[in-house]
PDB file of N, CA and C in Angstrom:
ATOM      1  N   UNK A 121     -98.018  92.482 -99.774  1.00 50.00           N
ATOM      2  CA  UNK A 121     -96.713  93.093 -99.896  1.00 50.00           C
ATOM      3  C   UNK A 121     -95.698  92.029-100.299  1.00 50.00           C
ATOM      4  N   UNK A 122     -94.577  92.791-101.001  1.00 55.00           N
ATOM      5  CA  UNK A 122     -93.419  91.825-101.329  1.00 55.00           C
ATOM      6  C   UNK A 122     -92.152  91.558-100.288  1.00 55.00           C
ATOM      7  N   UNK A 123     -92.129  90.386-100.127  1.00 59.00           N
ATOM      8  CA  UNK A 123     -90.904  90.211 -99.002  1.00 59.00           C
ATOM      9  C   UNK A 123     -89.329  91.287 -99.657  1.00 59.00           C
ATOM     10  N   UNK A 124     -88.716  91.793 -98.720  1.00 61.00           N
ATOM     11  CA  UNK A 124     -88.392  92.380 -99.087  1.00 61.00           C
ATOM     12  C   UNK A 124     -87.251  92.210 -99.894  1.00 61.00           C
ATOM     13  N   UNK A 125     -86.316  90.492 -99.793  1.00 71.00           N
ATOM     14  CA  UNK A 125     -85.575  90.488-100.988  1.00 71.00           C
ATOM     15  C   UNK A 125     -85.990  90.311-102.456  1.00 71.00           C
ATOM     16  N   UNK A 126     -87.481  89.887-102.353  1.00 76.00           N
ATOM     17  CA  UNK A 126     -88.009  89.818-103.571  1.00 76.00           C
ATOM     18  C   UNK A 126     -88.208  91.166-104.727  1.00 76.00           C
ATOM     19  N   UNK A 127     -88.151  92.359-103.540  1.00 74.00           N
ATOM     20  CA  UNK A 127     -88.672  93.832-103.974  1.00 74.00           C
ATOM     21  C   UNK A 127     -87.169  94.229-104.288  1.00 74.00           C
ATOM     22  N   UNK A 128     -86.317  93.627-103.463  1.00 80.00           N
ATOM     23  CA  UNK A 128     -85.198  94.292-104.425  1.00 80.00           C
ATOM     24  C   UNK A 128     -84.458  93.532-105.413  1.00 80.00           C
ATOM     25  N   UNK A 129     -85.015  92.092-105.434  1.00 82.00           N
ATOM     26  CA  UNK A 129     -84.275  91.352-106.704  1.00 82.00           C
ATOM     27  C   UNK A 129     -85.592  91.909-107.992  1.00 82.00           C
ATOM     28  N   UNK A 130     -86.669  92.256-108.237  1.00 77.00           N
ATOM     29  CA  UNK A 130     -87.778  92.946-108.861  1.00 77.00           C
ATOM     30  C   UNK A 130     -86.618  94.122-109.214  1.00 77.00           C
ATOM     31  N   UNK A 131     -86.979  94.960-108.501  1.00 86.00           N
ATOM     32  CA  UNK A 131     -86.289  96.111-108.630  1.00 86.00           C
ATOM     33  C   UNK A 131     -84.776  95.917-109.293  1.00 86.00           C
ATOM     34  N   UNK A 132     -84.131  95.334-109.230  1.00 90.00           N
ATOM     35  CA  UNK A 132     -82.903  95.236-109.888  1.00 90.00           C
ATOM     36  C   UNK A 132     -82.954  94.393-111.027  1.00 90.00           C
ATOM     37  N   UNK A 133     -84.255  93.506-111.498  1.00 91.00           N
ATOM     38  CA  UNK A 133     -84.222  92.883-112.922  1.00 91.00           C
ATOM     39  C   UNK A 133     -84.777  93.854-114.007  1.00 91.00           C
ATOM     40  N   UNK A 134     -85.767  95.027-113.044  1.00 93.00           N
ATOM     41  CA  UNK A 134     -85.906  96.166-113.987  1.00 93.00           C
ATOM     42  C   UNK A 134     -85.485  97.330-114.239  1.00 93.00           C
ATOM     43  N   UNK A 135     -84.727  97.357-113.299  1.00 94.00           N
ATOM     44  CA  UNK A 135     -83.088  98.198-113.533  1.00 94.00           C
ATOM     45  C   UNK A 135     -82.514  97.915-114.403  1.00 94.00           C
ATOM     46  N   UNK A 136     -82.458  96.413-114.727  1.00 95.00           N
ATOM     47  CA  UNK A 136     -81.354  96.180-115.808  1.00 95.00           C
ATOM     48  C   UNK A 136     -81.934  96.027-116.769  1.00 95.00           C
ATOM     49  N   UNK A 137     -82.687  95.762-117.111  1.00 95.00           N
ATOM     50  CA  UNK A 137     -84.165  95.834-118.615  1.00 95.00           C
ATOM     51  C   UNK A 137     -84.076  96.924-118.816  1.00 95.00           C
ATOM     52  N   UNK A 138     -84.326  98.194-118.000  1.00 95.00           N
ATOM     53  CA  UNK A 138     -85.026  99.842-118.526  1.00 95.00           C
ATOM     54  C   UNK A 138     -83.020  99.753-119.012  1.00 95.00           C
ATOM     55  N   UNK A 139     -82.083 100.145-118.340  1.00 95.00           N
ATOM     56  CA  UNK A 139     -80.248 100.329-118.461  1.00 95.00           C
ATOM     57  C   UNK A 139     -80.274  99.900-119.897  1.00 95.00           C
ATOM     58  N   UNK A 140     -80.618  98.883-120.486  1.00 97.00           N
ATOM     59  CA  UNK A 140     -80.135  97.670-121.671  1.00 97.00           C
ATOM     60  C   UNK A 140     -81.279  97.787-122.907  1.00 97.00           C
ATOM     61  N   UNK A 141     -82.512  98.069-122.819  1.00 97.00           N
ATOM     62  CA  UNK A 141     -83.331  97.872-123.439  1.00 97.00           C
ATOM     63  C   UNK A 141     -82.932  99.200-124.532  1.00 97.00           C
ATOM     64  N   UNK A 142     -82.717  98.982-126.086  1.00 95.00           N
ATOM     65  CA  UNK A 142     -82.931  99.574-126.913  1.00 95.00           C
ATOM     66  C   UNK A 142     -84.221  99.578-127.992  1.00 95.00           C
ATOM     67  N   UNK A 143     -83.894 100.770-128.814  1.00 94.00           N
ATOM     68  CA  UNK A 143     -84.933 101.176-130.408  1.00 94.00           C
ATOM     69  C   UNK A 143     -85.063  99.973-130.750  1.00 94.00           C
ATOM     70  N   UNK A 144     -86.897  99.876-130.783  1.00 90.00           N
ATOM     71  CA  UNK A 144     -86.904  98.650-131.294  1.00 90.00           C
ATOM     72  C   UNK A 144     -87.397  97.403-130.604  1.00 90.00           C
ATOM     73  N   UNK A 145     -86.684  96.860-129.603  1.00 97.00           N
ATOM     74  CA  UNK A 145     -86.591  96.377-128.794  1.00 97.00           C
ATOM     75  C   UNK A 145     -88.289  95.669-128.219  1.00 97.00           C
ATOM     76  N   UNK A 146     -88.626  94.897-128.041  1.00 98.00           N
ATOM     77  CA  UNK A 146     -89.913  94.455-127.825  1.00 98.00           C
ATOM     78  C   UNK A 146     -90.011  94.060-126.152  1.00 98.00           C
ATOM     79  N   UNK A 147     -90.509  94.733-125.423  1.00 97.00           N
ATOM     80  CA  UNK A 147     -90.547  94.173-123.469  1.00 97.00           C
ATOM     81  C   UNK A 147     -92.386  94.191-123.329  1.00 97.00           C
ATOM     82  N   UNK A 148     -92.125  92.868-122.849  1.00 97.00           N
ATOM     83  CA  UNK A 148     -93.340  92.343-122.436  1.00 97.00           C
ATOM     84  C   UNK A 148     -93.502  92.325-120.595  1.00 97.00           C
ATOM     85  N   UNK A 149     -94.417  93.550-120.422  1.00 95.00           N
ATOM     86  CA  UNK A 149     -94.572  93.437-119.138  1.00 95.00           C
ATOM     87  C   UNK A 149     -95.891  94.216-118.693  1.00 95.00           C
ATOM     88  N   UNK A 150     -96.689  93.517-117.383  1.00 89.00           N
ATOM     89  CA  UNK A 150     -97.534  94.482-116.862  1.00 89.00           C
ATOM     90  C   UNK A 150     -96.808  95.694-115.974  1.00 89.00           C
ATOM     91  N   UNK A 151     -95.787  95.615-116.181  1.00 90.00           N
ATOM     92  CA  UNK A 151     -95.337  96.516-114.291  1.00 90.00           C
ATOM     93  C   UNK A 151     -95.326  97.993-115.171  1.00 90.00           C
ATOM     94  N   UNK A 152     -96.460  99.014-115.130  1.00 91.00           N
ATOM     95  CA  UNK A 152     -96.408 100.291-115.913  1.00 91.00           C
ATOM     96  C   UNK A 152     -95.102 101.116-115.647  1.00 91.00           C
ATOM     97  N   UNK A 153     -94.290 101.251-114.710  1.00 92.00           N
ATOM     98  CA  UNK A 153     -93.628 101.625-114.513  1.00 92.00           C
ATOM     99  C   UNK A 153     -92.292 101.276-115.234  1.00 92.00           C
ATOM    100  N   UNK A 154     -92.222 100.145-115.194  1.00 94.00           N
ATOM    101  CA  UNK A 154     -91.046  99.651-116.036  1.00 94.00           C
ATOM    102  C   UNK A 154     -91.383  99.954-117.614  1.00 94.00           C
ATOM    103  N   UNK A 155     -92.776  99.594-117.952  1.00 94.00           N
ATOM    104  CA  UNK A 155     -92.681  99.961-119.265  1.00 94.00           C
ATOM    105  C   UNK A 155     -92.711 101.559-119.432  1.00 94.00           C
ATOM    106  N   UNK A 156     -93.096 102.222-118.895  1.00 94.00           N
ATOM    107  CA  UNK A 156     -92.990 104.013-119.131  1.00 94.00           C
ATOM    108  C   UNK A 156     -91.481 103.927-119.431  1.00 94.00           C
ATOM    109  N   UNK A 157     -90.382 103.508-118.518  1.00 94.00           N
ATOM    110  CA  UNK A 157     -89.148 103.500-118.509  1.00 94.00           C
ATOM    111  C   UNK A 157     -88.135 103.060-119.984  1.00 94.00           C
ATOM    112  N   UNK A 158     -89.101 101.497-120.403  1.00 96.00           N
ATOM    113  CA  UNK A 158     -88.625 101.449-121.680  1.00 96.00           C
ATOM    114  C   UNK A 158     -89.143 102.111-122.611  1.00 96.00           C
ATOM    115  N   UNK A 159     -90.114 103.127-122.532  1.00 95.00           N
ATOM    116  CA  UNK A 159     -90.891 103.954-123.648  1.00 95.00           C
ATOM    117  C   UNK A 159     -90.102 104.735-124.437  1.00 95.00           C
ATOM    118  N   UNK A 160     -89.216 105.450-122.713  1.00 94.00           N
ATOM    119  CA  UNK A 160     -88.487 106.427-123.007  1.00 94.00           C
ATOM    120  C   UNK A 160     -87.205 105.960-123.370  1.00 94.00           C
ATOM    121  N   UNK A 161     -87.136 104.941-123.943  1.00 95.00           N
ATOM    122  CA  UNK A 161     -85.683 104.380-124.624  1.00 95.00           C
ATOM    123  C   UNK A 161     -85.980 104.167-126.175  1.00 95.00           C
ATOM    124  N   UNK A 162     -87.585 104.122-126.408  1.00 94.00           N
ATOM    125  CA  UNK A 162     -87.400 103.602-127.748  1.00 94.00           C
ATOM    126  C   UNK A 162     -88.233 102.615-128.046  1.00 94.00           C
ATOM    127  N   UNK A 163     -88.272 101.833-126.826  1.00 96.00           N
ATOM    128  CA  UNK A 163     -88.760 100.176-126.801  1.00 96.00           C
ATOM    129  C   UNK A 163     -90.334 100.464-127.368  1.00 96.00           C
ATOM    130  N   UNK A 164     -90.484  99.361-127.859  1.00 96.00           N
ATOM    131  CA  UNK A 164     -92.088  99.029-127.658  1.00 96.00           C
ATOM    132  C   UNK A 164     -92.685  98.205-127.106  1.00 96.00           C
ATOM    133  N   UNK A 165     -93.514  98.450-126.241  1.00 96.00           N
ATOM    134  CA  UNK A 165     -93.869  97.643-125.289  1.00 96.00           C
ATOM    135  C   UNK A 165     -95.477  97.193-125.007  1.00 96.00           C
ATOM    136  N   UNK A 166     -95.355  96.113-124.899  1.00 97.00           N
ATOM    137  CA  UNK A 166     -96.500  95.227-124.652  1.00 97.00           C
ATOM    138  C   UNK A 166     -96.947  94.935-123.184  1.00 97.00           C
ATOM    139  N   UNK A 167     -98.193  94.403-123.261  1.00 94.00           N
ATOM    140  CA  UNK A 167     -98.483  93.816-121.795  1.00 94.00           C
ATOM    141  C   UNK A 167     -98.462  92.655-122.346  1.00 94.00           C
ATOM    142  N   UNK A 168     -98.839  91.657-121.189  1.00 94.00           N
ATOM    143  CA  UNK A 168     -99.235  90.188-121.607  1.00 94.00           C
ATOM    144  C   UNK A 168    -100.434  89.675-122.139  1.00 94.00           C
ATOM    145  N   UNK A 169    -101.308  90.770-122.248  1.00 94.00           N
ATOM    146  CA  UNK A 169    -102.758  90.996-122.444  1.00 94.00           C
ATOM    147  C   UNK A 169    -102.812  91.207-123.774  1.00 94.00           C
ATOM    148  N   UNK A 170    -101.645  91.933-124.451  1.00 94.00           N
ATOM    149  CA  UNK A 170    -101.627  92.438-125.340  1.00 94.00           C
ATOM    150  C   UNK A 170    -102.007  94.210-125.653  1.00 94.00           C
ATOM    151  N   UNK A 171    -101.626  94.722-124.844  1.00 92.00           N
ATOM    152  CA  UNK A 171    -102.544  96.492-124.854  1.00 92.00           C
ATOM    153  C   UNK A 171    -100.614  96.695-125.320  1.00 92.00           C
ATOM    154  N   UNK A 172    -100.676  97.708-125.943  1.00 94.00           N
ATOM    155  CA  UNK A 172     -99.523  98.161-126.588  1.00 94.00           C
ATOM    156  C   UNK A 172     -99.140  99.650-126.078  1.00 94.00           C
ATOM    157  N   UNK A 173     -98.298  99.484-125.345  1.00 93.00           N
ATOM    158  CA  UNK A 173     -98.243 100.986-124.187  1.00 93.00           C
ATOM    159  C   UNK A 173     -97.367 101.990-125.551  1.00 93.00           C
ATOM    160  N   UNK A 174     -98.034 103.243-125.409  1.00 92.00           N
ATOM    161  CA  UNK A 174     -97.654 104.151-126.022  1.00 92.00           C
ATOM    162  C   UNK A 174     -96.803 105.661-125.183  1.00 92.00           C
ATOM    163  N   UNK A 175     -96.154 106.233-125.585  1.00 89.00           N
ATOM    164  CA  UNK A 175     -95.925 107.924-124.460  1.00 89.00           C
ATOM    165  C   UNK A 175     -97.071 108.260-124.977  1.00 89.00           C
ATOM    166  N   UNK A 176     -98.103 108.078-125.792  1.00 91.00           N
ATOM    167  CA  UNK A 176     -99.590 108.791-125.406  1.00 91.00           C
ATOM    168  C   UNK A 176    -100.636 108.512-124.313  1.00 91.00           C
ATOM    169  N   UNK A 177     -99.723 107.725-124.041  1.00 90.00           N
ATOM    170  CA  UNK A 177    -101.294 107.001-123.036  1.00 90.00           C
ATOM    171  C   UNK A 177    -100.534 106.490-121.239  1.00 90.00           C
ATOM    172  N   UNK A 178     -99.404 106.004-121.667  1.00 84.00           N
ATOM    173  CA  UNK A 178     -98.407 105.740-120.322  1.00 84.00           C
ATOM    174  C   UNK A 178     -98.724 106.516-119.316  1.00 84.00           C
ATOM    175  N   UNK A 179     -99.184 107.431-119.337  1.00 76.00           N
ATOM    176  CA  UNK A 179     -99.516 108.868-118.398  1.00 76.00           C
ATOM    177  C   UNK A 179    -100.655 108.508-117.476  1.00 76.00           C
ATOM    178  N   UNK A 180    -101.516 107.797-118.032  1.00 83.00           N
ATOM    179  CA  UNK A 180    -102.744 107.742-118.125  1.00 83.00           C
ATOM    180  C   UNK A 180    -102.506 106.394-117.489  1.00 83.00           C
ATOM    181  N   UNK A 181    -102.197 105.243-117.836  1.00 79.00           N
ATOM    182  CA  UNK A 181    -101.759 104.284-117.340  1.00 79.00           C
ATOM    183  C   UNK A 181    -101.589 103.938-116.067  1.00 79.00           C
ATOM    184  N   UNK A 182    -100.265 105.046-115.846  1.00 72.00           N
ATOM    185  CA  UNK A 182     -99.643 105.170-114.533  1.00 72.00           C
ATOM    186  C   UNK A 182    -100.287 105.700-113.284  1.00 72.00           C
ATOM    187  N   UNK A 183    -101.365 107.011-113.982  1.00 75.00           N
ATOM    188  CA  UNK A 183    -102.506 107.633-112.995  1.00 75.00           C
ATOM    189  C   UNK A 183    -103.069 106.641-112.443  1.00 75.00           C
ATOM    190  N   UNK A 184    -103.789 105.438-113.806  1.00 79.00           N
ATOM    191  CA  UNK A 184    -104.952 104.669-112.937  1.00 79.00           C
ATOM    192  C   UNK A 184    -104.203 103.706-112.293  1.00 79.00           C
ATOM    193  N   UNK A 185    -103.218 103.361-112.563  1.00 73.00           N
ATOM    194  CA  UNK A 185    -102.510 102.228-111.536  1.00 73.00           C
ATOM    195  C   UNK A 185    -101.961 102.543-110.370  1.00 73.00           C
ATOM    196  N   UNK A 186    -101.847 103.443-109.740  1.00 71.00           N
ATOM    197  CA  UNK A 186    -101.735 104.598-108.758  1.00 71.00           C
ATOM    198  C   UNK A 186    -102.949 104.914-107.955  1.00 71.00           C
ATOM    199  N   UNK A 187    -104.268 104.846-108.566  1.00 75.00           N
ATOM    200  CA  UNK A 187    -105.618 105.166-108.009  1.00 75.00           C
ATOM    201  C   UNK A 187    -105.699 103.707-107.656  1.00 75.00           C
ATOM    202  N   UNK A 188    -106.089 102.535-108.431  1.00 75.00           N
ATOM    203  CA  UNK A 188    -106.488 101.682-107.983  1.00 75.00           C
ATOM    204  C   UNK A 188    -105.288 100.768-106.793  1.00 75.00           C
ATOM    205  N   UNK A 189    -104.372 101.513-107.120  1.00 76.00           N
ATOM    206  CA  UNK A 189    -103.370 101.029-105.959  1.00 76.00           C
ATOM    207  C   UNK A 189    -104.167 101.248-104.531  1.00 76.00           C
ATOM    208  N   UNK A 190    -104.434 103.014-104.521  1.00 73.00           N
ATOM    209  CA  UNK A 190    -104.981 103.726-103.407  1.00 73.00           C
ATOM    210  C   UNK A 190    -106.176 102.792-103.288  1.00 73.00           C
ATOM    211  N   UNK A 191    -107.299 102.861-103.687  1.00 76.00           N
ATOM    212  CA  UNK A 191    -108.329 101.931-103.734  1.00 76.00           C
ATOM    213  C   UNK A 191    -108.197 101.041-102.932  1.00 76.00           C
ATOM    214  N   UNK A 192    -107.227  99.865-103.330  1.00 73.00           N
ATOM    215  CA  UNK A 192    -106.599  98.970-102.587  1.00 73.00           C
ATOM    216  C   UNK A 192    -106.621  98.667-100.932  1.00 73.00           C
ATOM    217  N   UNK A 193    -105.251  99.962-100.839  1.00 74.00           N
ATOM    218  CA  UNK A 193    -105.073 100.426 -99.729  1.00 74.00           C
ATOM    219  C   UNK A 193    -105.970 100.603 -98.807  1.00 74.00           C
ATOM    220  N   UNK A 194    -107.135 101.456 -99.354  1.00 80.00           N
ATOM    221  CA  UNK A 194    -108.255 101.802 -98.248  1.00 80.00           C
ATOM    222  C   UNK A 194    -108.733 100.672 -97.887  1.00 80.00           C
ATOM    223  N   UNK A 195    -109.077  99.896 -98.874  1.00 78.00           N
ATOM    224  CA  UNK A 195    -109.832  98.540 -98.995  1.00 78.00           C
ATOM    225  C   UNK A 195    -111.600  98.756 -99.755  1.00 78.00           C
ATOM    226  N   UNK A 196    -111.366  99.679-100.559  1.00 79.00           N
ATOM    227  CA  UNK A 196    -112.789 100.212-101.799  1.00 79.00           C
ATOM    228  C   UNK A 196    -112.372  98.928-102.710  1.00 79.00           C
ATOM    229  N   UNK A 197    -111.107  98.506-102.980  1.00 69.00           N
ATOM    230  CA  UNK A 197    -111.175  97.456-104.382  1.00 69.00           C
ATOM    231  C   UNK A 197    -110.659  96.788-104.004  1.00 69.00           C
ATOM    232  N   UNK A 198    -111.226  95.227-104.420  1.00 68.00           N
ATOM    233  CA  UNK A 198    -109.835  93.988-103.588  1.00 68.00           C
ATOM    234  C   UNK A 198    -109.884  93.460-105.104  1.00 68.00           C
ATOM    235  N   UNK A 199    -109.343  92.617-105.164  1.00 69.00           N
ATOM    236  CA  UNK A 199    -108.596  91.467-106.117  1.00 69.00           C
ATOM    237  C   UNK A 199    -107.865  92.096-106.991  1.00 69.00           C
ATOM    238  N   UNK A 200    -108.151  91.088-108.365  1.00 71.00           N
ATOM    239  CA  UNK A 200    -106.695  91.810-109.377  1.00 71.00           C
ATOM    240  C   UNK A 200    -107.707  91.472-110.638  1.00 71.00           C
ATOM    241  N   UNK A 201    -106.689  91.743-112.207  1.00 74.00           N
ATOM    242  CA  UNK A 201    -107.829  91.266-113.207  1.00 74.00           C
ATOM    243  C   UNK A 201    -108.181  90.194-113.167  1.00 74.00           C
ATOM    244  N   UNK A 202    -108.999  89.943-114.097  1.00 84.00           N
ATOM    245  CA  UNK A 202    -109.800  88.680-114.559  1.00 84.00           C
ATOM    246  C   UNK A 202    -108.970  87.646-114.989  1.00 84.00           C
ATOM    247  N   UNK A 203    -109.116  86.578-114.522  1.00 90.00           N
ATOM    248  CA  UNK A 203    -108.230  85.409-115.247  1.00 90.00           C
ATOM    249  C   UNK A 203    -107.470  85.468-116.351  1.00 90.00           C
ATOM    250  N   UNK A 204    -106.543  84.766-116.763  1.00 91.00           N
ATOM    251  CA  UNK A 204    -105.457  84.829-118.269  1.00 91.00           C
ATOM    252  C   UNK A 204    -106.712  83.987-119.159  1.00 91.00           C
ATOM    253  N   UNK A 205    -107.061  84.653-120.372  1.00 94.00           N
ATOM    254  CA  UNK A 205    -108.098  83.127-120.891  1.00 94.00           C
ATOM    255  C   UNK A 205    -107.664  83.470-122.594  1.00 94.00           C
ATOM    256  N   UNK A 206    -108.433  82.438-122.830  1.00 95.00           N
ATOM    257  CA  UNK A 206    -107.730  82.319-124.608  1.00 95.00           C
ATOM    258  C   UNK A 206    -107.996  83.683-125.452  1.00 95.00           C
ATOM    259  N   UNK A 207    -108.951  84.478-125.593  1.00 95.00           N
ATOM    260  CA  UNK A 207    -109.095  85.493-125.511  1.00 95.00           C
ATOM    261  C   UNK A 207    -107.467  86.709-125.471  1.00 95.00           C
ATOM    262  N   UNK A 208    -107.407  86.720-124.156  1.00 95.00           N
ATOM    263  CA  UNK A 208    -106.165  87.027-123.978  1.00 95.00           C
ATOM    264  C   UNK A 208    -105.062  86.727-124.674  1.00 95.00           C
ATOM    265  N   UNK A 209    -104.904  85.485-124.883  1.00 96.00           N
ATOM    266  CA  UNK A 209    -103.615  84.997-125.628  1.00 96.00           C
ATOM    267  C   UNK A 209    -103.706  85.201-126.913  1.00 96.00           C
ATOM    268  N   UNK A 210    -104.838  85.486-127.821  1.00 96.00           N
ATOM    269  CA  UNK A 210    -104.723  85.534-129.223  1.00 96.00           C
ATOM    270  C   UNK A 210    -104.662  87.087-129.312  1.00 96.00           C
ATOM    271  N   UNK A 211    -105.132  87.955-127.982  1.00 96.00           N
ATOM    272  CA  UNK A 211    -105.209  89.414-128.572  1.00 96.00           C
ATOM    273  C   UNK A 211    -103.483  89.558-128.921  1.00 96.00           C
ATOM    274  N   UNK A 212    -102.643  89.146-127.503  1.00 97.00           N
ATOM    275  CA  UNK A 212    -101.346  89.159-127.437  1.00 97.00           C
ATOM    276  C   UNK A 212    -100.598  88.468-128.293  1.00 97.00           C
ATOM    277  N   UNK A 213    -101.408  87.653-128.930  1.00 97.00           N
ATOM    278  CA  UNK A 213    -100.405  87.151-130.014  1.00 97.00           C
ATOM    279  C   UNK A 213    -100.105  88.184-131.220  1.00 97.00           C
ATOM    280  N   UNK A 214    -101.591  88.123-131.879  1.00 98.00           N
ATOM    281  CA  UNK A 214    -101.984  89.398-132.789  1.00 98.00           C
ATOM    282  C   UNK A 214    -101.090  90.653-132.810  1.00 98.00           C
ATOM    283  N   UNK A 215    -101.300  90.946-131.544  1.00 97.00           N
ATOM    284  CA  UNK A 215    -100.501  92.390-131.252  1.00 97.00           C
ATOM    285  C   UNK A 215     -98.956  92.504-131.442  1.00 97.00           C
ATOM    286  N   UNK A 216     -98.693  91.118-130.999  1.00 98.00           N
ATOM    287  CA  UNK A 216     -96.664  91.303-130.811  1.00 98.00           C
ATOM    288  C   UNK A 216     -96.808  90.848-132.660  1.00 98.00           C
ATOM    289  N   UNK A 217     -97.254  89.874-133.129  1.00 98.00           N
ATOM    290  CA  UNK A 217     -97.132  90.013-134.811  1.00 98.00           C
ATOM    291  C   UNK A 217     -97.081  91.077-135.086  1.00 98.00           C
ATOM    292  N   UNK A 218     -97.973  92.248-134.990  1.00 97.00           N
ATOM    293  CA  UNK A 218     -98.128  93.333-135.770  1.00 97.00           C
ATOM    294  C   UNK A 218     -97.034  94.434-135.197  1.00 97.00           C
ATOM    295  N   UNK A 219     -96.620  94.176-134.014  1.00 97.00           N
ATOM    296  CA  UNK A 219     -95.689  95.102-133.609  1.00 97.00           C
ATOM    297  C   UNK A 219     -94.298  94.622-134.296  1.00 97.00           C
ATOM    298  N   UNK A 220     -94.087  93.012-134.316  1.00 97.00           N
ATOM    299  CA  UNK A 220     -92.938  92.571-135.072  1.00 97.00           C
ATOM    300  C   UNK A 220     -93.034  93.195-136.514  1.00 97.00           C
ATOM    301  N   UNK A 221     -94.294  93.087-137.265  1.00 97.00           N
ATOM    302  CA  UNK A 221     -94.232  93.599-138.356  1.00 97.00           C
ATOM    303  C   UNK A 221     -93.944  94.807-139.065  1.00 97.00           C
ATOM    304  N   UNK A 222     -94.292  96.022-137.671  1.00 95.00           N
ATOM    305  CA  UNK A 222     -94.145  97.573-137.720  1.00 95.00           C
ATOM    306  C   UNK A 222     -92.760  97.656-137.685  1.00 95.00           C
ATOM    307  N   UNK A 223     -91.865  96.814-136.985  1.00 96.00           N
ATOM    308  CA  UNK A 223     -90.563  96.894-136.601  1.00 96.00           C
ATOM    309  C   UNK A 223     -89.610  96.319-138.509  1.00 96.00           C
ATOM    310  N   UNK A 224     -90.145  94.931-138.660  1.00 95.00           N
ATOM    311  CA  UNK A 224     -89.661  95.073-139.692  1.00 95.00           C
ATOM    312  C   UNK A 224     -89.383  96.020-141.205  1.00 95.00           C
ATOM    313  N   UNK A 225     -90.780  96.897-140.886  1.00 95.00           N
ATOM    314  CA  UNK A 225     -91.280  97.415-142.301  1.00 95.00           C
ATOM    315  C   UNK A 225     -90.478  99.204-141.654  1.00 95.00           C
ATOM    316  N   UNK A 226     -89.969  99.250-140.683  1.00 92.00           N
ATOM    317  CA  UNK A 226     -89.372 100.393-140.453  1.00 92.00           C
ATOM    318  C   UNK A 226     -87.916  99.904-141.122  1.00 92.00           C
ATOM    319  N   UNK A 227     -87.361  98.358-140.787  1.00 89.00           N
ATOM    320  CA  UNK A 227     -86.159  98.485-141.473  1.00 89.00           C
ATOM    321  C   UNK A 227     -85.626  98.024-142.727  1.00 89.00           C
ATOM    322  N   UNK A 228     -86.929  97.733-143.540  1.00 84.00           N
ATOM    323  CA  UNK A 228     -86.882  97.436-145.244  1.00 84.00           C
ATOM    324  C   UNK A 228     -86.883  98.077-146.125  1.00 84.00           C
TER     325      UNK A 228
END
């Protein structure tokens, strides 16, 4: 669990990201919730992994991060993902290029 000024300084940096974030706009985050939030502004949004959250799939997202929360809870699943590894960093690189690029070629 998060101490609890931490849960509300969290909570109030993505208050002000989802408030501010416009069309366009590129937010890099795992927290599904925050990104569903910038979805519905416009934003496009990334993980750090590189998976490119869509309103097609956010739904879906949010279900399994919700189950494996529960999981958790009971104690059926412990840890978290797999290490950050290079892998990772080139999918996420790849991905924010091509999302920079979708963004440009919408305004040329």
């Amino acid at each position: 669990a998060v101490a609890p000024d931490t849960a509300a300084s969290a909570r109030a940096a993505d208050d002000w990201i989802a408030e501010h974030v416009t069309t366009d706009d590129i937010v890099i985050t795992a927290d599904i919730p925050l990104a569903s939030r910038c979805l519905k502004e416009n934003a496009r949004v990334l993980s750090p992994r590189g998976r490119l959250f869509t309103e097609n799939d956010i739904g879906e997202a949010l279900a399994n991060r919700d189950l494996q929360s529960q999981l958790r809870d009971i104690g059926i699943m412990a840890g978290g993902p797999p290490p950050f590894g290079k892998r990772d960093r080139s999918h996420f690189l790849q991905r924010l290029d091509q999302t920079i690029q979708a963004i440009l070629r919408t305004h040329s």
